[in-house]
C-alpha atoms as a PDB file:
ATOM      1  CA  UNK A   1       0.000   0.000   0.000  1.00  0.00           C
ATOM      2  CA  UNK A   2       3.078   2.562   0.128  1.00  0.00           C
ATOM      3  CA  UNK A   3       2.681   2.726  -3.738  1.00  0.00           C
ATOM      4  CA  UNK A   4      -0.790   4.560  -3.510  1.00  0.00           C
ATOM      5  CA  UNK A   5      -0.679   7.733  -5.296  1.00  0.00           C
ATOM      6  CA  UNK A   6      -3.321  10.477  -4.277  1.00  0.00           C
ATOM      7  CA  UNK A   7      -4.737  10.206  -7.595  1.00  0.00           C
ATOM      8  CA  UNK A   8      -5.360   6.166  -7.247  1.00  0.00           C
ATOM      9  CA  UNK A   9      -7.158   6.804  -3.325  1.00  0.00           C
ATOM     10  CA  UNK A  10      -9.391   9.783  -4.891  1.00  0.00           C
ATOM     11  CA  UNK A  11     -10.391   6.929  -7.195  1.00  0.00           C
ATOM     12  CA  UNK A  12     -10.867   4.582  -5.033  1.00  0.00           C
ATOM     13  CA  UNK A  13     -13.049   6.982  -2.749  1.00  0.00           C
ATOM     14  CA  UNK A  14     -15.088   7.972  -5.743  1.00  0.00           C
ATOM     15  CA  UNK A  15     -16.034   4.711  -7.272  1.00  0.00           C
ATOM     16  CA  UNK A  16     -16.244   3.348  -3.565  1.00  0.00           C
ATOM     17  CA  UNK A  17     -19.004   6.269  -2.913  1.00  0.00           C
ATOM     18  CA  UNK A  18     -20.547   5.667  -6.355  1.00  0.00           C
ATOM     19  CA  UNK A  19     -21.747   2.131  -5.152  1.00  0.00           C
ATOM     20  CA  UNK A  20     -22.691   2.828  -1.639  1.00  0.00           C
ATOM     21  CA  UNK A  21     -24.706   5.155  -2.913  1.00  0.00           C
ATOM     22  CA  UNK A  22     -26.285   3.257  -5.663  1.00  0.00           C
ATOM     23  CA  UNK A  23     -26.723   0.262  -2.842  1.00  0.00           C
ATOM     24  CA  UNK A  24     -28.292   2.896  -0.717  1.00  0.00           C
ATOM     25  CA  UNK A  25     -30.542   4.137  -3.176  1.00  0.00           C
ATOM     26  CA  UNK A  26     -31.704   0.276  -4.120  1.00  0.00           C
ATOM     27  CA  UNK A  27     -32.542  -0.416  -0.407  1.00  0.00           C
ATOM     28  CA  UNK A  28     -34.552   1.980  -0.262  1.00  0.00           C
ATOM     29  CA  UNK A  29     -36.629   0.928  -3.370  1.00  0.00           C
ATOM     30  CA  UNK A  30     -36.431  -2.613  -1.531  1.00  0.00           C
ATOM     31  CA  UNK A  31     -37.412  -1.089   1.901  1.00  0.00           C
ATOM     32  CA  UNK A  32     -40.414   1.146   0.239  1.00  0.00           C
ATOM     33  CA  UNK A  33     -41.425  -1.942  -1.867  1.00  0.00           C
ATOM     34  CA  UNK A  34     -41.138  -4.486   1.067  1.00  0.00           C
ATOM     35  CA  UNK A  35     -42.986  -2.430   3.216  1.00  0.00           C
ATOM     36  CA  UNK A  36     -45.615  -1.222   0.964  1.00  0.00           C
ATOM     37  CA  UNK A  37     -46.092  -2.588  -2.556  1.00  0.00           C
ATOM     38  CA  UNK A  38     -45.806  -6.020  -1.110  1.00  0.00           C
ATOM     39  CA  UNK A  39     -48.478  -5.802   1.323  1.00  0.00           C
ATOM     40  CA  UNK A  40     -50.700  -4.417  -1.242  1.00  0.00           C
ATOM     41  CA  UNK A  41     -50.697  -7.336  -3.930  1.00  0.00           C
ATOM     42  CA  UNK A  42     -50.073  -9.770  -1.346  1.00  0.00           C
ATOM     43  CA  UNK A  43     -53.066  -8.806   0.636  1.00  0.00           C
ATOM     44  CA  UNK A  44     -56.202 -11.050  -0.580  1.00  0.00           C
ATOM     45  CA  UNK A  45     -54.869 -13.319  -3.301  1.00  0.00           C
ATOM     46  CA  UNK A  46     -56.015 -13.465  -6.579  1.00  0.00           C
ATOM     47  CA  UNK A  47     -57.035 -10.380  -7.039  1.00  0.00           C
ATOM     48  CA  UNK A  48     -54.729  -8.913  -5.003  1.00  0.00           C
ATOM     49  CA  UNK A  49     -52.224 -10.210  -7.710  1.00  0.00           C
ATOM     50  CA  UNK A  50     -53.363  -8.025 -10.522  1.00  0.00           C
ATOM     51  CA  UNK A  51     -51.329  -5.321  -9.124  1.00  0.00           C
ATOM     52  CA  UNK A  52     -48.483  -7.188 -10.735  1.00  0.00           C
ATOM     53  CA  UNK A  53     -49.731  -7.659 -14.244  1.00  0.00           C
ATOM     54  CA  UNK A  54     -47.768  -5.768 -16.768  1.00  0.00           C
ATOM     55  CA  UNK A  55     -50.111  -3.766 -18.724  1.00  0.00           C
ATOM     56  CA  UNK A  56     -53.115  -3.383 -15.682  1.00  0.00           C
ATOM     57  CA  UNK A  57     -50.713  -2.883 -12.794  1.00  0.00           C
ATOM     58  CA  UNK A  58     -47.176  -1.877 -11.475  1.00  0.00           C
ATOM     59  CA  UNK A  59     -44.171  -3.764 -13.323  1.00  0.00           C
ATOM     60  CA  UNK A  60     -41.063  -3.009 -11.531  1.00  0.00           C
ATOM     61  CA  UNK A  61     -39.289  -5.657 -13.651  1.00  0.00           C
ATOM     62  CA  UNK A  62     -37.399  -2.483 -15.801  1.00  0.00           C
ATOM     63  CA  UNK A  63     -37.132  -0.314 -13.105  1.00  0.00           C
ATOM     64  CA  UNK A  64     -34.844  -3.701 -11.292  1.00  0.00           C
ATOM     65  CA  UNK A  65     -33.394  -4.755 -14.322  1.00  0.00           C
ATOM     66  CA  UNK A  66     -31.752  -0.604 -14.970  1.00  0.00           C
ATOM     67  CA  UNK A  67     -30.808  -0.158 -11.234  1.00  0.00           C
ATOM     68  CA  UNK A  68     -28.806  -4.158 -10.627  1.00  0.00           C
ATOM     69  CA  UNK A  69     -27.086  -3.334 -13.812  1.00  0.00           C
ATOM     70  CA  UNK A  70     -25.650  -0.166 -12.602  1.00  0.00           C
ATOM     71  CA  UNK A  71     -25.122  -1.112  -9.322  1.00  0.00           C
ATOM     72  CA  UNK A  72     -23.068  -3.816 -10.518  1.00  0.00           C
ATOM     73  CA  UNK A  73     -21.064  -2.251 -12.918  1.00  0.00           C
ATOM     74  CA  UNK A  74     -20.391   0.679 -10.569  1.00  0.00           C
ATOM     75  CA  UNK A  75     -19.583  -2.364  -7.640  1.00  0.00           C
ATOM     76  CA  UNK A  76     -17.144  -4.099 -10.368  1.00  0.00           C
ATOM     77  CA  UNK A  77     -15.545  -0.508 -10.917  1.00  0.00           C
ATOM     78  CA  UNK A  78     -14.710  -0.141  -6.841  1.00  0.00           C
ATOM     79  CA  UNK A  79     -13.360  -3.334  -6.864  1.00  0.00           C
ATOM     80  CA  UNK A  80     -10.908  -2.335  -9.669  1.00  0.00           C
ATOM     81  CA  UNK A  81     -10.504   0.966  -8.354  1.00  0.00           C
ATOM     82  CA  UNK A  82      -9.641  -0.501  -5.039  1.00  0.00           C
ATOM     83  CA  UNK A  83      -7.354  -3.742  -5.456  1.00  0.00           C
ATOM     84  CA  UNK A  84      -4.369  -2.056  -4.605  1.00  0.00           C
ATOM     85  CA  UNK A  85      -5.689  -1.003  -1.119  1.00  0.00           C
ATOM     86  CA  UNK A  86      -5.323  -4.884   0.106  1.00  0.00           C
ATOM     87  CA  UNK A  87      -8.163  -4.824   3.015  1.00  0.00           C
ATOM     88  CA  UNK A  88     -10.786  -2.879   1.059  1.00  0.00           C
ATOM     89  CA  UNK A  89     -10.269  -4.925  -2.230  1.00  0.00           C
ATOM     90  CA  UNK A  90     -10.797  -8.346   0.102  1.00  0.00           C
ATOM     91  CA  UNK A  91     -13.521  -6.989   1.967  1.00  0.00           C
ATOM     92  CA  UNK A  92     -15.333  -5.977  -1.281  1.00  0.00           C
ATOM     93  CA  UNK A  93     -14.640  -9.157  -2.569  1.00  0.00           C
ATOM     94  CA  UNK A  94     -16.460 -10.630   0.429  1.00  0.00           C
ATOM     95  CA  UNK A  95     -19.519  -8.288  -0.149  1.00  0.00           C
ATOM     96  CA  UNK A  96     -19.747  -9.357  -3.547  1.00  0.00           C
ATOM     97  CA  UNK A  97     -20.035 -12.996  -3.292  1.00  0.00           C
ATOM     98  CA  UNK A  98     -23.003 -11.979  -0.725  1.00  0.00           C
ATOM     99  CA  UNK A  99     -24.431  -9.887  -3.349  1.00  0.00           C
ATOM    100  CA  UNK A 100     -24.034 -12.490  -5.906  1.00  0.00           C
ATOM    101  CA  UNK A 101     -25.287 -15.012  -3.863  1.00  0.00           C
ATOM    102  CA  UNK A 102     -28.734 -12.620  -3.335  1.00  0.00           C
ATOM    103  CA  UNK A 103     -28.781 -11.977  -6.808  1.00  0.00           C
ATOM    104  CA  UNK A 104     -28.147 -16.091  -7.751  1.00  0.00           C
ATOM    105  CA  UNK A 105     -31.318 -16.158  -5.203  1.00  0.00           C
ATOM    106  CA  UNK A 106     -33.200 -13.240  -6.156  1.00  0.00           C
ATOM    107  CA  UNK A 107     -33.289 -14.753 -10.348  1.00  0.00           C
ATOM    108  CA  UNK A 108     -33.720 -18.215  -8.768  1.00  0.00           C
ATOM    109  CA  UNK A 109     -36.779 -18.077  -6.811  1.00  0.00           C
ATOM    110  CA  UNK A 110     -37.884 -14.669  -6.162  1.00  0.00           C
ATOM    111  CA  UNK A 111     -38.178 -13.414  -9.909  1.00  0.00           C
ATOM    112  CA  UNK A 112     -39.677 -16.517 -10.844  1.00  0.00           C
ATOM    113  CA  UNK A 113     -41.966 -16.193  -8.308  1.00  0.00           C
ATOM    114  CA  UNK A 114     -43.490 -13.119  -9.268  1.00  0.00           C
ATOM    115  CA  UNK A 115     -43.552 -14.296 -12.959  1.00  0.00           C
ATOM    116  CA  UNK A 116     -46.049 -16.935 -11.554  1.00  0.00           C
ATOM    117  CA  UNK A 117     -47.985 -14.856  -9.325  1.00  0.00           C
ATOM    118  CA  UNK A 118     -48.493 -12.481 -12.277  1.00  0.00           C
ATOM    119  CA  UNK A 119     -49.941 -15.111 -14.208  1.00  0.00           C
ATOM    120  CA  UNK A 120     -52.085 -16.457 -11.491  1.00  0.00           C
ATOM    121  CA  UNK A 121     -53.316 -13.214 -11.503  1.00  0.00           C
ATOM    122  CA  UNK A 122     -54.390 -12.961 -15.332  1.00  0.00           C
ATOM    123  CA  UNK A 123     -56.119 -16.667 -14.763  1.00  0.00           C
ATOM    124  CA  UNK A 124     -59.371 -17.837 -13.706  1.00  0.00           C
ATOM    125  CA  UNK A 125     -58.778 -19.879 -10.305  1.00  0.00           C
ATOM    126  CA  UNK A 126     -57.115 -20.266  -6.857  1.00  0.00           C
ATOM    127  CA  UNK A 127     -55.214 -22.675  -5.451  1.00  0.00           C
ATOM    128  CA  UNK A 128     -55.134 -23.647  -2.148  1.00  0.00           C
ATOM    129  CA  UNK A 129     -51.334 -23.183  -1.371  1.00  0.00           C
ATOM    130  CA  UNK A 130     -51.057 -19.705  -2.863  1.00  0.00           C
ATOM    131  CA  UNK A 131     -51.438 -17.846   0.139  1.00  0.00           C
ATOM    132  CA  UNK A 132     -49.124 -20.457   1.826  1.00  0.00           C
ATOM    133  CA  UNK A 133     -46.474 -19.530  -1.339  1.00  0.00           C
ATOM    134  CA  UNK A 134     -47.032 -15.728  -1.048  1.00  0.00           C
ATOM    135  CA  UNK A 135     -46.297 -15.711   2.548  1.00  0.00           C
ATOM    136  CA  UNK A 136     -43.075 -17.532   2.328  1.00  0.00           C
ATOM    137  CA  UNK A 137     -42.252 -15.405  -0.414  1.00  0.00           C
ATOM    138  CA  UNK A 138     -43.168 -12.592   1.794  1.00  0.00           C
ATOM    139  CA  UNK A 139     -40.998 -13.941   4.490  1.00  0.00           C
ATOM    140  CA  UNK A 140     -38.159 -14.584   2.521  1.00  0.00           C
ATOM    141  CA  UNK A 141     -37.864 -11.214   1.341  1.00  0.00           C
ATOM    142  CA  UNK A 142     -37.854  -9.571   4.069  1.00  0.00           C
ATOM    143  CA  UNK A 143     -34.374 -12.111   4.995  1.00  0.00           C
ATOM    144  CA  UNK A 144     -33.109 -11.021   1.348  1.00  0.00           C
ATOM    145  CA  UNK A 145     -33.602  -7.305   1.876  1.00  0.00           C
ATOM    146  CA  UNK A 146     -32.264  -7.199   5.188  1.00  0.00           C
ATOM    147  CA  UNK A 147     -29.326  -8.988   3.963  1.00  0.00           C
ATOM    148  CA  UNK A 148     -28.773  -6.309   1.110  1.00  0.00           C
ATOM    149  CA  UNK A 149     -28.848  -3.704   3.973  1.00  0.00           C
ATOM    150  CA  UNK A 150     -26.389  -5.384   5.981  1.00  0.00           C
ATOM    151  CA  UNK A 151     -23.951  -4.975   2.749  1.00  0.00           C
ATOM    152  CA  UNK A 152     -24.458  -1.635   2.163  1.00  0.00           C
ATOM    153  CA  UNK A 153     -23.617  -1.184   5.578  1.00  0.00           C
ATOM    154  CA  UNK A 154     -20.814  -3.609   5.167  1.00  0.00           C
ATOM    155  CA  UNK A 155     -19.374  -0.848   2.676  1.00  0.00           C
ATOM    156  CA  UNK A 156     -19.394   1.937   5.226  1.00  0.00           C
ATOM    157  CA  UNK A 157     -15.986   0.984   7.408  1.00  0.00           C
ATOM    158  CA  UNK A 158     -14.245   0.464   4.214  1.00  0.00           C
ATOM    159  CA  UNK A 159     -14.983   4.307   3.073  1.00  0.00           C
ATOM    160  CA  UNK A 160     -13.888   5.252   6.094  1.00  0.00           C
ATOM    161  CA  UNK A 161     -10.563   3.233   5.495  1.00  0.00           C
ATOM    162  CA  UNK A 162      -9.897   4.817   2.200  1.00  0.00           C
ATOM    163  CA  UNK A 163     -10.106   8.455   3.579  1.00  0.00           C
ATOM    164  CA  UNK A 164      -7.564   7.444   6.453  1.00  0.00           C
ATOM    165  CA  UNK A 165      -5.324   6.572   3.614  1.00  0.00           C
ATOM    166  CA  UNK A 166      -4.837  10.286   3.029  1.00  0.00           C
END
């Protein structure tokens, strides 16, 4: 770490900030739709459900797709930015395999998930163990999201690290 010009560390604080900010600004989309949205269509199954149609209700699915993609390439970029600094680059490390282990999760059973409640909700019927599946979905979020919070905070004492390097 002696080599670290002042140039590199104003790097490494800027792409370092770039992410916790971008984490921040996705937990609170997952805190606000957690707490609010999910409630809503989960609330009295089927009909409940149409909030989630594309087309007659509320499709985050873009709005997700946009904000992981930056998040990720901005969380790639503070890695780079930062694999001089030995402790920060292996702490971010750490924090990413987390992160890709919620998103692994997240396109594994949560996405899918919703795909199927959507369609439930353009259908004619109700099954008995819906309610059962919406609640453990419901449940399992709220694990998932307090993990992602737990990151972002996770990103915090490394920040702090970088500006002592000045």
């Amino acid at each position: 770490m002696d080599s670290l010009t002042t140039t590199y560390v104003t790097r490494a604080e800027i792409w370092l900030g770039i992410t916790i900010l971008l984490y921040f600004l996705m937990n609170g989309a997952q805190i606000f739709e957690t707490f609010v949205f999910v409630p809503k269509w989960a609330s009295s199954p089927p009909d409940s459900l149409k909030l989630l149609s594309d087309g007659k209700g509320i499709s985050l699915k873009v709005f997700w797709i946009i904000f992981h993609s930056l998040h990720e390439a901005a969380f790639i970029l503070a890695i780079i930015f930062c694999w001089k600094i030995d402790p920060v680059r292996n702490w971010l490390l750490i924090l990413f395999v987390v992160h890709a282990f919620l998103r692994i999760w997240t396109l594994s059973f949560f996405a899918p998930n919703i795909i199927h409640f959507q369609k439930i909700a353009e259908l004619p019927g109700f099954s008995e163990d819906l309610t059962q599946k919406i609640s453990l979905w419901q449940t399992l979020n709220y694990v998932r999201v307090a993990i992602f919070v737990a990151v972002s905070l996770g990103f915090i004492p490394l920040l702090i690290k970088i500006f002592n390097l000045r």
